[in-house]
mmCIF file of C-alpha atoms in Angstrom:
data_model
loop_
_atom_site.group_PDB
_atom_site.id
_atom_site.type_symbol
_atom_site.label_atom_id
_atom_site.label_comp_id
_atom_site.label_asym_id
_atom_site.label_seq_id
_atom_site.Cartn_x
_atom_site.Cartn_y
_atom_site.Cartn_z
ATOM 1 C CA UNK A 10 -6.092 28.220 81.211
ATOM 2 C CA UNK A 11 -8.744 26.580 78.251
ATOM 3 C CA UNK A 12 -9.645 30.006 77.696
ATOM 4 C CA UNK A 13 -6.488 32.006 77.268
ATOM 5 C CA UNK A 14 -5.716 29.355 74.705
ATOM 6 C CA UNK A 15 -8.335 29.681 72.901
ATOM 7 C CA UNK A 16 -8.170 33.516 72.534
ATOM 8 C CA UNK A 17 -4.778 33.048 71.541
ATOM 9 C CA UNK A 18 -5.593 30.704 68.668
ATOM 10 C CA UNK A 19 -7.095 33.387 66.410
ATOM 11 C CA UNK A 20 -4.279 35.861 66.739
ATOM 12 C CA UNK A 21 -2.012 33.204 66.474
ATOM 13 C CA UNK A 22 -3.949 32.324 62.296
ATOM 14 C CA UNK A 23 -4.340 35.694 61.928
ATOM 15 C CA UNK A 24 -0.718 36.519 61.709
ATOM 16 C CA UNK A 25 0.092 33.220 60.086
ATOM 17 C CA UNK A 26 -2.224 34.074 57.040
ATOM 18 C CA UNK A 27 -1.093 37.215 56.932
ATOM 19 C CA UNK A 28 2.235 36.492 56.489
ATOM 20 C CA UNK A 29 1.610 33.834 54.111
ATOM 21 C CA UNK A 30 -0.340 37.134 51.929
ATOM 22 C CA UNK A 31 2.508 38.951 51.963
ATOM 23 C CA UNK A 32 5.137 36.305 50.503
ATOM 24 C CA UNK A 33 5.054 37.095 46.309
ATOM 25 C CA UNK A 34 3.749 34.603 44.106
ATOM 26 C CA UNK A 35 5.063 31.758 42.986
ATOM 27 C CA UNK A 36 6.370 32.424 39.439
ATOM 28 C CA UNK A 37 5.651 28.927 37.180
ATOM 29 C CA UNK A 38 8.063 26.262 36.354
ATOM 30 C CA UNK A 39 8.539 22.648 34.231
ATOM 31 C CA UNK A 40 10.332 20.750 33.332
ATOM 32 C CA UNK A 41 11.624 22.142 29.902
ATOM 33 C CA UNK A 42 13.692 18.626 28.613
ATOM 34 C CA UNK A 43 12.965 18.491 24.785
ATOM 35 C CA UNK A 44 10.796 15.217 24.514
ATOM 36 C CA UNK A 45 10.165 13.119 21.880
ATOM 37 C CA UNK A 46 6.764 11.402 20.482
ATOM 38 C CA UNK A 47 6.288 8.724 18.410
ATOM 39 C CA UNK A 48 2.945 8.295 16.782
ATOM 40 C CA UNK A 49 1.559 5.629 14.148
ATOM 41 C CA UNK A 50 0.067 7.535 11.146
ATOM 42 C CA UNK A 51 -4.025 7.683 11.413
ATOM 43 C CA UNK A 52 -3.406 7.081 15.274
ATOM 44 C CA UNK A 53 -3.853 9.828 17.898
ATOM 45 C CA UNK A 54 -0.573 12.151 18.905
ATOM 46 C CA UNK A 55 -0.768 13.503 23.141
ATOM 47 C CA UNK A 56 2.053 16.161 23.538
ATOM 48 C CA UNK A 57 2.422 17.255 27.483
ATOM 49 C CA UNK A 58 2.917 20.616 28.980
ATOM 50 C CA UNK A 59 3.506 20.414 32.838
ATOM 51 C CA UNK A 60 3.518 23.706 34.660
ATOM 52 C CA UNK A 61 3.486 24.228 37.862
ATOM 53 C CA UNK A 62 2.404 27.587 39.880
ATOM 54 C CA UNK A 63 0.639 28.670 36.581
ATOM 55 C CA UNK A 64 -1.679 31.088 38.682
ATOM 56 C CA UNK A 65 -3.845 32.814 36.206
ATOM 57 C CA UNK A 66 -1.294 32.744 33.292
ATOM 58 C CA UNK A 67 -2.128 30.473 30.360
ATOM 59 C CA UNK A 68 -0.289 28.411 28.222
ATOM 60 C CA UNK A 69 0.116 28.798 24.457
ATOM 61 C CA UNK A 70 1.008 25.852 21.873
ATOM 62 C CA UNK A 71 3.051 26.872 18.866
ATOM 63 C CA UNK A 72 4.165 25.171 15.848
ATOM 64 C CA UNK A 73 7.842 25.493 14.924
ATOM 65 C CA UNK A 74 7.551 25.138 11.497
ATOM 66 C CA UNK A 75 5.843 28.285 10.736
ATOM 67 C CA UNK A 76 5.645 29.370 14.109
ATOM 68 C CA UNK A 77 1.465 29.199 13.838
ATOM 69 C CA UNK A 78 -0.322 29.506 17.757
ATOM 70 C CA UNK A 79 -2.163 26.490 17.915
ATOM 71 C CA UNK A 80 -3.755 27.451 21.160
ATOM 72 C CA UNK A 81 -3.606 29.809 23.976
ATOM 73 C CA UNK A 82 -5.802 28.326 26.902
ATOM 74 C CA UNK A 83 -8.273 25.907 25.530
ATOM 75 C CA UNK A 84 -8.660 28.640 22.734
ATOM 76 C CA UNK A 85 -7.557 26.836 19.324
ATOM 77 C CA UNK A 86 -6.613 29.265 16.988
ATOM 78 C CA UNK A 87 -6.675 26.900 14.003
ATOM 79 C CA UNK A 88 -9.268 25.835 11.642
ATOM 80 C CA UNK A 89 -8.122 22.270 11.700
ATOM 81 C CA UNK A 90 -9.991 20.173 13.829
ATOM 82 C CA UNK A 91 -7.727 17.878 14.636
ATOM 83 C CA UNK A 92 -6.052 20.194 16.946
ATOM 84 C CA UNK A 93 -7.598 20.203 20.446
ATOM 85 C CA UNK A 94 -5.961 21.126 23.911
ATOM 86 C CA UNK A 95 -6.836 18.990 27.249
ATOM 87 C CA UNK A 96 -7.059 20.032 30.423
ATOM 88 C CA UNK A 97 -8.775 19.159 33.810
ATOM 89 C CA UNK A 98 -9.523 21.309 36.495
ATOM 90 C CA UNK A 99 -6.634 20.690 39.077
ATOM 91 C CA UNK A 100 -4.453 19.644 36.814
ATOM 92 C CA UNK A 101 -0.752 20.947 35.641
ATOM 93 C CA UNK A 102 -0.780 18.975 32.417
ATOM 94 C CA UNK A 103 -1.481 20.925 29.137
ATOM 95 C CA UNK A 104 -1.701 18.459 26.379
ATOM 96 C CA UNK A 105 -1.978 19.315 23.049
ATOM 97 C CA UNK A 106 -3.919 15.911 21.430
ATOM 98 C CA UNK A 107 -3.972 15.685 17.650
ATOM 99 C CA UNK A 108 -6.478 13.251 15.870
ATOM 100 C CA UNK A 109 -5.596 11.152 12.744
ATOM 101 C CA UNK A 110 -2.294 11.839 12.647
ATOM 102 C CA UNK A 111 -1.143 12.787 9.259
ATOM 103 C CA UNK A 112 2.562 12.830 7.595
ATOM 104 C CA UNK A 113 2.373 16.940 7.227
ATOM 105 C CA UNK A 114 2.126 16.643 11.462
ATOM 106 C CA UNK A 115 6.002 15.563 11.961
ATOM 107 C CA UNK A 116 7.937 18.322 13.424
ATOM 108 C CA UNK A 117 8.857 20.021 16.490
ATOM 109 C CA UNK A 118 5.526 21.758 19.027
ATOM 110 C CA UNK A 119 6.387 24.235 21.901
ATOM 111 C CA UNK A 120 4.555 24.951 24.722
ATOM 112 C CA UNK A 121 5.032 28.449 26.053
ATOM 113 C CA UNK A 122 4.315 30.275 29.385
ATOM 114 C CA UNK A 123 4.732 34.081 29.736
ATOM 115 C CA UNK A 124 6.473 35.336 33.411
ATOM 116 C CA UNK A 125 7.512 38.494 34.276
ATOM 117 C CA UNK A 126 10.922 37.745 33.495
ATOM 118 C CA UNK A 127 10.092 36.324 30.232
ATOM 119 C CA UNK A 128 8.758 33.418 28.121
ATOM 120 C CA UNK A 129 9.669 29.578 29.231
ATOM 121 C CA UNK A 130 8.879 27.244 26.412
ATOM 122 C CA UNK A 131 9.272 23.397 26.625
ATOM 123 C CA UNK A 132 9.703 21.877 22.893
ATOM 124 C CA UNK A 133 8.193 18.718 21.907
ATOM 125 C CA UNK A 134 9.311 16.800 18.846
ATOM 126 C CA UNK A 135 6.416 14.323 17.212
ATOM 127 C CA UNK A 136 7.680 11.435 14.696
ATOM 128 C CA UNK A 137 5.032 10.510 12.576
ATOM 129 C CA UNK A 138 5.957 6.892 12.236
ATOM 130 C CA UNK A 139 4.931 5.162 8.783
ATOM 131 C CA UNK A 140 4.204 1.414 8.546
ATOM 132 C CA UNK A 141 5.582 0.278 5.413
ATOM 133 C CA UNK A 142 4.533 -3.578 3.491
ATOM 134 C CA UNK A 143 6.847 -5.369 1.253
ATOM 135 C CA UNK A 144 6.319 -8.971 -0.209
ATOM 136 C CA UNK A 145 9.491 -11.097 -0.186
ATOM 137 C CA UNK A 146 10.806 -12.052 -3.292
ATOM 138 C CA UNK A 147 11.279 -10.009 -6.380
ATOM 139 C CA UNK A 148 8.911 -7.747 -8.708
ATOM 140 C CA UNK A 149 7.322 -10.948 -10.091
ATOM 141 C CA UNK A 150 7.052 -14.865 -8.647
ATOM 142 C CA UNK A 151 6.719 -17.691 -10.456
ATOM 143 C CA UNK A 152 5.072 -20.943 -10.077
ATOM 144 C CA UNK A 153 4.139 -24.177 -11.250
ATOM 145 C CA UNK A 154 0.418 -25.320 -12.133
ATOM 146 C CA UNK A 155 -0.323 -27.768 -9.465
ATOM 147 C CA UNK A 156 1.833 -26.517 -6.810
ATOM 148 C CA UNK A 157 1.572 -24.797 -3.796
ATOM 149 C CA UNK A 158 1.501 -20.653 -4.106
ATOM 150 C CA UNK A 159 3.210 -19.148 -1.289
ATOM 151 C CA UNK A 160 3.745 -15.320 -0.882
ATOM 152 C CA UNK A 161 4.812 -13.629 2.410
ATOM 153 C CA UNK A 162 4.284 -10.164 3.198
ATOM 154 C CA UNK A 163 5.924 -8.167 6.014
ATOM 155 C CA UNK A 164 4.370 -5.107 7.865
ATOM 156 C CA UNK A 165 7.320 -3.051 9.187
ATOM 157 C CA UNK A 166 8.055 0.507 10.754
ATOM 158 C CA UNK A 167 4.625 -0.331 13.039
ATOM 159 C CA UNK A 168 4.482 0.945 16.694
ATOM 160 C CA UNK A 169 1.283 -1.262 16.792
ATOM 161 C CA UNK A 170 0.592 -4.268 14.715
ATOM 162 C CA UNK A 171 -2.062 -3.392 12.697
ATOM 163 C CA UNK A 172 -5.730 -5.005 13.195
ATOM 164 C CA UNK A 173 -5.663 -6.661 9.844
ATOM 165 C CA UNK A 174 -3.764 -7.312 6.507
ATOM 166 C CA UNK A 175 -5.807 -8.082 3.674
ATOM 167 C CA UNK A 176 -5.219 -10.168 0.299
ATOM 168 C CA UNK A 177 -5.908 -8.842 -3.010
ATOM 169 C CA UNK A 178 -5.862 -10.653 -5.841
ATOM 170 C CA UNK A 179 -6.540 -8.342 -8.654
ATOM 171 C CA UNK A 180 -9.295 -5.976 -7.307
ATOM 172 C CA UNK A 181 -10.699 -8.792 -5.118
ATOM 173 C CA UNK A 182 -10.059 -9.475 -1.154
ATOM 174 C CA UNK A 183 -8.993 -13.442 -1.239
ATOM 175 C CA UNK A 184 -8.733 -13.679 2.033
ATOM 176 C CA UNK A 185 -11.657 -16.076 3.157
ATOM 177 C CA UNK A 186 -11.404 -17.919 -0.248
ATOM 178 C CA UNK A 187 -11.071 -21.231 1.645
ATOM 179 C CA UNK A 188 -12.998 -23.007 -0.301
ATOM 180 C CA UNK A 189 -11.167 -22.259 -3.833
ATOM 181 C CA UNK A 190 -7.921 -23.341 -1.646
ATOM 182 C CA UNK A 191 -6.936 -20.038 0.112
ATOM 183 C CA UNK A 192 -5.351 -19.749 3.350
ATOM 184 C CA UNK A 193 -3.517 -16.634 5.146
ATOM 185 C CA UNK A 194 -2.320 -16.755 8.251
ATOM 186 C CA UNK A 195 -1.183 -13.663 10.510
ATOM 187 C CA UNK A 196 1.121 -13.200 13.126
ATOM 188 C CA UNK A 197 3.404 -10.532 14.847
ATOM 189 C CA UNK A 198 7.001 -11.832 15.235
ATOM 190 C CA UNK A 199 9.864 -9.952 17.337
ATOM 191 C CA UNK A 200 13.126 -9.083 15.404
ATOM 192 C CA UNK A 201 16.538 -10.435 16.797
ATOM 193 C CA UNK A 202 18.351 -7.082 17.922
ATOM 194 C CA UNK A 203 21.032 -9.420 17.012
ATOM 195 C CA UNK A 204 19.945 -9.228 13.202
ATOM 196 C CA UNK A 205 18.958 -5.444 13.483
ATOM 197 C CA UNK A 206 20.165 -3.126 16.348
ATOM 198 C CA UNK A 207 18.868 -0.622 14.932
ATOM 199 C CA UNK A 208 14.737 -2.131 14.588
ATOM 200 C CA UNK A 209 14.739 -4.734 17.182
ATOM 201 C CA UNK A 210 10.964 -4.043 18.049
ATOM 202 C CA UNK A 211 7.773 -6.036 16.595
ATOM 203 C CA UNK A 212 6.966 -7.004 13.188
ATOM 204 C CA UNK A 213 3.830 -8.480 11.586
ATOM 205 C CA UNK A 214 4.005 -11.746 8.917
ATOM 206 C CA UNK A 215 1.312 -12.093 6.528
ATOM 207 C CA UNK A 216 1.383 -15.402 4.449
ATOM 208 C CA UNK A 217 -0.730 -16.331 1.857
ATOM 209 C CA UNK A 218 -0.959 -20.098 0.376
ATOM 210 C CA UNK A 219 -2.944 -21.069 -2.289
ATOM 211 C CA UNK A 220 -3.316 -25.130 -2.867
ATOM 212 C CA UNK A 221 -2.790 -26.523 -6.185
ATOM 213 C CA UNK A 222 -2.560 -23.378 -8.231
ATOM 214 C CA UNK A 223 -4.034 -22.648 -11.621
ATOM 215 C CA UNK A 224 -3.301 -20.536 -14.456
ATOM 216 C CA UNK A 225 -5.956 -18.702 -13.206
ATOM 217 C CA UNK A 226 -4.128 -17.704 -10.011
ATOM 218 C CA UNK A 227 -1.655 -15.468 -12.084
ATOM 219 C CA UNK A 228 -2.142 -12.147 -11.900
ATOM 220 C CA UNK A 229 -1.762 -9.074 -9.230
ATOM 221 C CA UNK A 230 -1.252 -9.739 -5.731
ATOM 222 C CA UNK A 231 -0.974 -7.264 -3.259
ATOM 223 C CA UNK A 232 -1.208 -7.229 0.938
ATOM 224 C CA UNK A 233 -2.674 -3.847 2.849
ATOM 225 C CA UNK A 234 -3.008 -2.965 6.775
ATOM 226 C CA UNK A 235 -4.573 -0.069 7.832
ATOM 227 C CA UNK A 236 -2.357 3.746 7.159
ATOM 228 C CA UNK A 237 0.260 1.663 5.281
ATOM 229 C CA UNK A 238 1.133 1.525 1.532
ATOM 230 C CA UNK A 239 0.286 -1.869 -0.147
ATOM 231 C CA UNK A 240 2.381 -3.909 -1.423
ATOM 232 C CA UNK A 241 2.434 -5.476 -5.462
ATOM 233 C CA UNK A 242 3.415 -8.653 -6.742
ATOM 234 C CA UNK A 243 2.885 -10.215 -10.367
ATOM 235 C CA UNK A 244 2.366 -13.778 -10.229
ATOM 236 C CA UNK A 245 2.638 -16.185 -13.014
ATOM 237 C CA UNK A 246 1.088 -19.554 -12.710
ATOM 238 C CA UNK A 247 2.065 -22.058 -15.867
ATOM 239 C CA UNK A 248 3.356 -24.786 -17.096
ATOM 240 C CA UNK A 249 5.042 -26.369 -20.237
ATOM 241 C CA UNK A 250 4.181 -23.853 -23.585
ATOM 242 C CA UNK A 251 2.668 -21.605 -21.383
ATOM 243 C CA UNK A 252 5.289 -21.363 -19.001
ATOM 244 C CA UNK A 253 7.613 -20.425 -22.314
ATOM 245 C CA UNK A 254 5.061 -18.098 -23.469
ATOM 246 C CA UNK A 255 5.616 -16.154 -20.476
ATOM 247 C CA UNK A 256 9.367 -15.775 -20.794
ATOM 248 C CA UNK A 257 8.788 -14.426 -24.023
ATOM 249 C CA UNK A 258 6.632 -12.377 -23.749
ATOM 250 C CA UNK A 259 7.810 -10.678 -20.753
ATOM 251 C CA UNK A 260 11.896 -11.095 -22.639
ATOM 252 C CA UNK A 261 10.396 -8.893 -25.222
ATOM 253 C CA UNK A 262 8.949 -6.411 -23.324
ATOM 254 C CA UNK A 263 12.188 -5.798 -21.285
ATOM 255 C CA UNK A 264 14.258 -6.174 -24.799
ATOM 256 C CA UNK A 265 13.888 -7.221 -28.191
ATOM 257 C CA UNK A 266 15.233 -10.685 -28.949
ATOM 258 C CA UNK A 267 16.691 -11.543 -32.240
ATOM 259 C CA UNK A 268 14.105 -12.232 -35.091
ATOM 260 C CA UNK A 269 15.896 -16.331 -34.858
ATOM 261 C CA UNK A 270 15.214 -16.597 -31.083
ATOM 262 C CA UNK A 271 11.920 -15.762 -31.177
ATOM 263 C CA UNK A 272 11.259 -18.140 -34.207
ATOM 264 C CA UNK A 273 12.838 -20.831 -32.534
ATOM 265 C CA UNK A 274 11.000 -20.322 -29.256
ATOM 266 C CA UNK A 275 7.778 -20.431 -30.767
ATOM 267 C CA UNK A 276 8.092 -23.207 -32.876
ATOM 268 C CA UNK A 277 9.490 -24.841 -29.677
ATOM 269 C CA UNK A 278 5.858 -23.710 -28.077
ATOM 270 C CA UNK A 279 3.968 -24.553 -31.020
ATOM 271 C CA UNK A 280 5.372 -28.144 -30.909
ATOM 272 C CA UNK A 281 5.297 -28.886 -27.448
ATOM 273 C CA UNK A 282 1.162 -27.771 -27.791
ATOM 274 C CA UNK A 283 0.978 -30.379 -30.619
ATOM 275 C CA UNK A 284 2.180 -33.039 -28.508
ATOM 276 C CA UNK A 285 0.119 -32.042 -25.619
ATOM 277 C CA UNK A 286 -2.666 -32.758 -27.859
ATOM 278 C CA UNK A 287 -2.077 -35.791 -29.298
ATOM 279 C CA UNK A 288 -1.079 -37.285 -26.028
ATOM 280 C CA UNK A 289 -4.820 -36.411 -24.416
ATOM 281 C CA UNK A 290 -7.658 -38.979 -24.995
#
């Protein structure tokens, strides 16, 4: 009995296999829903191309925008080397990566696979999403000598909080000026979709103090983070004459005042310095 089984056993895989041989091949297939990809600026981009059944076909990358292949295989047909395509052995995933993501990369990528009965193509759209910094306040901030300078910047439009957010004052970094008074203090805070439905996601607080300010302290300030355009302030630090100066001077760059106001102002200045220097020992 053992051995009429066992003679039948290789018949039996013989006309298994065969028929298996003469089924067609599979033709390939994915999923071809549009998706969408967000990606920080100066951060890496990973578009995916799933196909299944791809036999010995390959699969091409296209730009929409001027319809430039990208790749066909792991063939880049582009001199930017940005562009490159992964792919492990085994695997149904064709993803086109792109490296230091630039603004000029936002647009729509397809992946294409040619069949007998035609081309599939999957699209892929890629946001190129750009942090932006703004101080609050207005174009200018004013403060007393002897008081506490404050200034607040806010890093928005991020996908990541960024590693760092310097303080310039002028052309120099302040931000481990403790001993001349400086402090900043980072942190990423979570909008209220309550406040914004539209941006409820994560944003990142810069603030800046500076103790007992000086005249010195006027000048530019502005906060940076990594891919994101700075931010400008001009700050004024004064008191009494000075503090008058400044309104003048910055009156009659905006618009002339009358010859009388401006005579009256400085003589107002001019005294006020007189007194300040009789008063001292």
């Amino acid at each position: 009995m053992k051995e009429t089984c066992s003679a039948q056993v290789p018949e039996w895989r013989e006309l298994w296999y065969g028929s298996l041989g003469a089924l067609p091949p599979r033709e390939p297939s994915f999923n071809n829903t549009r998706e969408d990809v967000v990606a920080q600026l100066g951060s890496l981009a990973f578009l995916h191309c799933p196909v299944r059944h791809l036999g010995e076909r390959g699969v091409s990358w296209v730009r929409r925008r001027d319809w430039h292949i990208i790749s066909s295989g792991v063939l880049m047909y582009t001199n930017d080397e940005r562009f490159q395509v992964l792919h492990s052995e085994g695997s149904d995933d064709w993803i086109l990566q792109i490296k230091y993501v630039q603004k000029r990369d936002n647009g729509t990528y397809e992946c294409q696979v040619s069949t007998a009965g035609g081309t599939l193509s999957r699209l892929v759209s890629l946001w190129v999403a750009v942090p932006e910094a703004f101080i609050l306040g207005a174009g200018e901030h004013h403060v007393d000598a002897g008081s506490t300078l404050s200034l607040v910047c806010i890093i928005d439009k991020s996908p990541v909080p960024p590693q760092y957010v310097f303080w310039y004052h002028n052309a120099r970094m302040i931000n481990y000026d403790a001993a001349r008074g400086v402090t900043v203090r980072t942190e990423t805070v979570r909008a209220s979709a309550d406040l914004d439905p539209a941006d409820p996601g994560a944003k990142t607080q810069s603030t800046l103090s500076v103790r007992a300010a000086e005249p010195r302290h006027s000048g530019n300030y502005s906060c940076r983070a990594p891919n994101t355009e700075p931010a400008h302030i001009l700050v004024y630090v004064s008191e009494g004459s000075d503090k008058m100066a400044a309104t003048l001077s910055r009156n009659a760059s905006a618009a002339p005042l009358p010859l009388g106001a401006v005579v009256i102002l400085t003589a107002v200045a001019m005294a006020t310095r007189v007194m300040k220097s009789l008063a001292s020992p």
